[in-house]
Amino acid sequence: MRTVARRVLQLVVVVLVVTFFTSILTSLLPGDPVTTIAPFSSVQTRADIREQLHLNENVVQRYGIWLKNFVTGDMGREYAGTDIKGASISQRIKDTLPHSLLLMLYVQILTLLVAVPLGIYTAYRAGHLADHASNAIGFFLVSIPVYVAATIMILLFSVNSYGIHLPSEGWVALSTDPAQHFSHLVMPVVAIAIGQIAVYGRLLRSDMVATLQEDYILMAKSKGMTNGRILWRHALRPSSLTLITVAGLNVGTLVSGALIVEVIFHLNGIGYAIYDAINRRQYIALQDYVAVVAIVYVLVNFGVDILYRVLDPRIRNA
Amino acid sequence: MLESAEFQADSVHAGAEVAVEAPPAFKKKGIGVVSWIAIGWLGLITSLAILAPYLPIKDPQFADFARPSAGFFTPGHLLGTDDAGSDVLSRAIWGARSSLAIAIGAVLVGVVVGGFLGLYAGFRGKKTDTVLSSLFNILLAFPQLVLALTLVSVLAPAAASGGSESAGHDFYSKRLFTVIIAVGIVSIPILARITRANTLAWSQREFVMAARAQGAKDRRVMFRDVLPNVLPAILSIALLGVAIVIVLEGALAIFGLSIPLPYASWGNMINSQISQLDAAPQVWLVPSILIVFTVLSLNYLGDVVRSHFDVRESAI
């Protein structure tokens, strides 16, 4: 319990430091940040932006103000021009973040659904043709970037519609139309999952191979248990620890993948918001979106770490 | 289902394989045909990239207005042209120049800065280690792409506008430099962490103690005794790092933050067609294929180096 408390404390510190980094982002802009954000604005607007960014205060004060706004959920608005009220940043985060999280969840589910049976099977057939073939194919799949997989799929299934036609643009809410929801997400999810499946499958395989050497597996076999039961019930759990570690290490790849497919498939997620903010020079908004992504990333890693402790009794109190 | 006897035979076989996977320390192994193919491919791409200005290829920005969006094997354009009529082959070669410059440059920044910091942290330990390690951890708390995106967009605010103001070779070099530095910063903590972990392990060894007992100075022990042993780990990660950065450059291009048009990089060739994939598929298919094969080669060689020198996975 004490270790968990310490991890939570660490988490809080990391979140604070990370958000501090993002909040001083604007001060990294070369020259006057206001000129970069709104190059042709009036003196009054410049003063307003200066006020909004709290550029007259020092870095620590600025962070304090930003943190207060961030926690209370009032992050101001995007700059849209003189006397025009831009979109609310907080609202945009509320709208987009669930999309990104759902996308990542689907990727993770698909990955596990394919990678776990694959890992078990290749471990069981270690050294055979199926194992070598899947290893070689896996090596190839890992080397395909998300955007290459995505563009090739769009060409095949949206532009040319070989066999099936899949929509390549936009987000449809699950509650609006479940069928459309999933058909819009098939390609984005598969594009990210391809590489992940290969990584997970390979690592599970190597751990499974080691587990299958253990005495208790021999014991189970000598009691006459079926292979399926041995593999799924006795060997999977001790072998799945690596899977959790990889899941933790892979969160970054997952987040990056999600951001990229959001831009390519125009899914209204936080990645698309970042893309939009960069291309419209919305640096006030950008720093909030980046902070949100970083916090999600840190939290997911934290979750993985806790899960690891739950699954492995040996390190629970270490 | 399969017979239990076969299952047992399998696990025995698997056992034999596991034994093989941990090679005896002094056994010399060849690197195999596939490795040579990978090295050959990388050599080819690298020499094309270096020799681009001297090769008998078209100007990558020259627009052949008579033949825009021409397919493969059009006379005069082996790999076709893009929608402006520029030669895809020559853009792919010049693109290799940008992409490899970014990848190798960024990884070099990572290896030199990250390697040194990691070596220093691992060797000195105590407070130095605590301070440096927490610095690495802060940088690692951002997903790589997000950190790279943020750094490029902040360091090069003219990014978004592209086109009109991007004229001039000077702008190209500046952006190349910005991307290298931004991605280099992203790679520093990764390389530093690996170097640190390996340094910690090697610093405990007897020969390091012996060197110290003989009165060798810290700097000598660090660079003469520890560094050569840590290098294989750094090398294998650096190879993977180059692969990762090549992919990352494409991702930056998707966000409009890599080399701006009309200059070519593999990433911006793909991005330039992303909203009209069927208009001239060769424009994005060629760099896509080049990226996949280059990354595949690097991943494979990284793996070979790792198993050759028995770099511990746990150190990563």
Coordinates of C-alpha atoms in Angstrom, one line a residue, chain A residues 14 17-19 21-22 25-26 28-30 36 121 123-128 131-132 136 139-148 150-152 154-155 159-160 202-203 205-206 209-210 212-213 217-218 221 225 227-228 230-231 249 251-252 255-257 259-260 263-264 271-272 274-275 278-281 283 286 290-291 293-295 297-298 301, chain B residues 1-4 6-18 21 135 137-147 149-151 153-161 165 193 246-257 267 270-271 274-278 281 284-285 287-289 291-293 295-297 299-301 303 306 313 316:
Chain A
V14 CA 5.7 14.3 -12.8
V17 CA 6.8 19.2 -13.9
V18 CA 5.5 18.1 -17.3
T19 CA 2.8 20.8 -17.3
F21 CA 7.3 22.5 -19.2
T22 CA 4.4 22.9 -21.5
L25 CA 6.4 26.6 -24.1
T26 CA 5.3 30.0 -25.3
L28 CA 10.5 29.4 -26.1
L29 CA 9.1 31.1 -29.2
P30 CA 11.8 33.2 -30.9
T36 CA 4.1 34.9 -33.8
Y121 CA 0.5 -20.6 -31.0
A123 CA 5.4 -20.5 -28.7
Y124 CA 3.7 -23.8 -28.9
R125 CA 5.1 -24.4 -32.4
A126 CA 8.4 -22.8 -31.6
G127 CA 11.0 -23.7 -34.2
H128 CA 8.5 -24.8 -36.7
D131 CA 6.8 -19.8 -36.0
H132 CA 9.5 -18.8 -38.5
A136 CA 9.5 -12.9 -40.5
F139 CA 9.6 -8.2 -38.6
F140 CA 8.2 -6.8 -41.9
L141 CA 5.0 -5.4 -40.3
V142 CA 6.9 -3.6 -37.5
S143 CA 8.7 -1.7 -40.2
I144 CA 5.6 -0.3 -41.8
P145 CA 4.9 3.2 -40.5
V146 CA 1.3 4.0 -39.4
Y147 CA 0.8 6.5 -42.2
V148 CA 2.0 4.1 -44.9
A150 CA -3.2 4.0 -43.5
T151 CA -2.6 5.5 -47.0
I152 CA -2.3 2.0 -48.6
I154 CA -7.3 4.1 -48.1
L155 CA -6.2 3.5 -51.6
V159 CA -10.5 5.1 -53.4
N160 CA -10.7 1.8 -55.2
R202 CA 6.8 -11.7 -30.6
L203 CA 7.4 -10.8 -26.9
R205 CA 6.1 -15.9 -27.7
S206 CA 9.6 -15.6 -26.2
V209 CA 8.7 -20.5 -24.7
A210 CA 10.5 -20.0 -21.4
L212 CA 6.8 -23.9 -21.1
Q213 CA 10.1 -25.2 -19.8
I217 CA 4.0 -27.4 -17.0
L218 CA 5.5 -30.9 -17.1
K221 CA 1.1 -32.6 -18.8
M225 CA -4.3 -32.0 -19.0
N227 CA -2.7 -28.7 -24.4
G228 CA -5.3 -25.9 -24.7
I230 CA -2.2 -25.9 -20.2
L231 CA -1.4 -23.1 -22.6
L249 CA 6.6 0.9 -23.2
V251 CA 1.9 3.7 -24.8
G252 CA 4.0 6.3 -26.5
V255 CA -0.4 7.8 -28.6
S256 CA 1.7 8.8 -31.6
G257 CA -0.2 6.4 -33.8
L259 CA -2.4 11.4 -33.4
I260 CA -1.3 10.5 -36.9
V263 CA -4.9 13.7 -38.9
I264 CA -5.1 11.4 -41.9
G271 CA -4.3 14.8 -32.2
Y272 CA -6.4 16.6 -34.8
I274 CA -3.0 19.6 -32.1
Y275 CA -2.6 19.5 -35.9
I278 CA -0.1 24.1 -35.1
N279 CA -1.4 25.0 -38.5
R280 CA -3.5 28.0 -37.3
R281 CA -0.7 29.1 -34.9
Y283 CA -0.1 28.4 -29.4
L286 CA -1.5 24.1 -28.4
V290 CA 0.0 19.0 -25.4
A291 CA -0.4 19.2 -21.6
V293 CA -1.8 14.4 -24.0
A294 CA 1.2 14.4 -21.7
I295 CA -1.0 13.9 -18.7
Y297 CA 0.4 9.5 -21.3
V298 CA 1.7 9.7 -17.7
N301 CA 1.8 4.5 -17.7
Chain B
M1 CA -6.0 -31.4 -31.0
L2 CA -2.4 -32.4 -31.2
E3 CA -0.9 -35.3 -29.5
S4 CA 0.6 -34.8 -26.1
E6 CA 4.2 -34.0 -30.0
F7 CA 3.7 -31.2 -27.6
Q8 CA 6.5 -32.6 -25.4
A9 CA 8.7 -33.0 -28.4
D10 CA 7.9 -29.4 -29.2
S11 CA 8.9 -28.1 -25.9
V12 CA 12.1 -30.1 -25.9
H13 CA 12.8 -28.6 -29.3
A14 CA 11.9 -25.2 -27.9
G15 CA 14.3 -25.9 -25.1
A16 CA 17.1 -26.5 -27.5
E17 CA 16.3 -23.3 -29.2
V18 CA 16.4 -21.3 -26.0
E21 CA 19.5 -18.2 -28.2
L135 CA 15.8 15.2 -16.2
N137 CA 12.4 11.0 -17.0
I138 CA 10.8 14.4 -17.5
L139 CA 11.6 14.4 -21.2
L140 CA 10.4 10.7 -21.4
A141 CA 7.1 11.8 -19.9
F142 CA 6.1 13.1 -23.3
P143 CA 5.2 10.8 -26.1
Q144 CA 8.1 11.2 -28.7
L145 CA 5.9 12.5 -31.5
V146 CA 4.2 15.1 -29.2
L147 CA 7.6 16.4 -27.9
L149 CA 5.9 18.3 -32.8
T150 CA 5.9 20.8 -30.0
L151 CA 9.6 21.5 -30.3
S153 CA 6.5 24.1 -34.1
V154 CA 7.9 26.3 -31.3
L155 CA 11.4 26.5 -32.8
A156 CA 10.2 27.2 -36.3
P157 CA 7.0 29.2 -36.1
A158 CA 7.0 29.9 -39.9
A159 CA 6.2 26.2 -40.2
A160 CA 2.5 26.5 -40.9
S161 CA 2.6 29.1 -43.6
E165 CA 7.9 32.8 -47.6
R193 CA 18.9 6.0 -20.2
I246 CA 13.0 8.2 -40.5
V247 CA 9.5 7.2 -39.5
L248 CA 9.1 10.2 -37.2
E249 CA 10.1 12.6 -40.1
G250 CA 7.1 11.2 -42.0
A251 CA 4.9 11.8 -39.0
L252 CA 6.1 15.4 -38.7
A253 CA 5.4 15.9 -42.4
I254 CA 1.8 14.7 -41.8
F255 CA 1.5 17.5 -39.3
G256 CA 3.1 19.9 -41.9
L257 CA 6.2 20.3 -39.8
G267 CA 7.7 12.4 -45.5
I270 CA 3.8 11.2 -48.9
N271 CA 2.0 14.2 -47.2
I274 CA -2.5 12.6 -48.7
S275 CA -5.7 14.2 -49.7
Q276 CA -5.6 12.8 -53.3
L277 CA -4.1 9.4 -53.0
D278 CA -5.2 8.2 -56.4
P281 CA 0.0 7.1 -56.5
W284 CA 3.7 8.6 -52.2
L285 CA 4.1 4.9 -53.0
P287 CA 8.9 7.0 -50.7
S288 CA 6.6 4.7 -48.7
I289 CA 8.4 1.7 -50.1
I291 CA 10.9 4.0 -45.9
V292 CA 9.7 0.5 -45.3
F293 CA 12.8 -1.2 -46.7
V295 CA 13.5 0.8 -41.7
L296 CA 13.3 -3.0 -42.2
S297 CA 17.1 -3.1 -42.9
N299 CA 15.7 -2.9 -37.6
Y300 CA 17.2 -6.2 -38.8
L301 CA 20.8 -4.9 -38.3
D303 CA 18.7 -7.0 -33.9
R306 CA 22.1 -6.9 -30.3
E313 CA 17.2 -6.5 -23.3
I316 CA 16.7 -1.1 -22.4

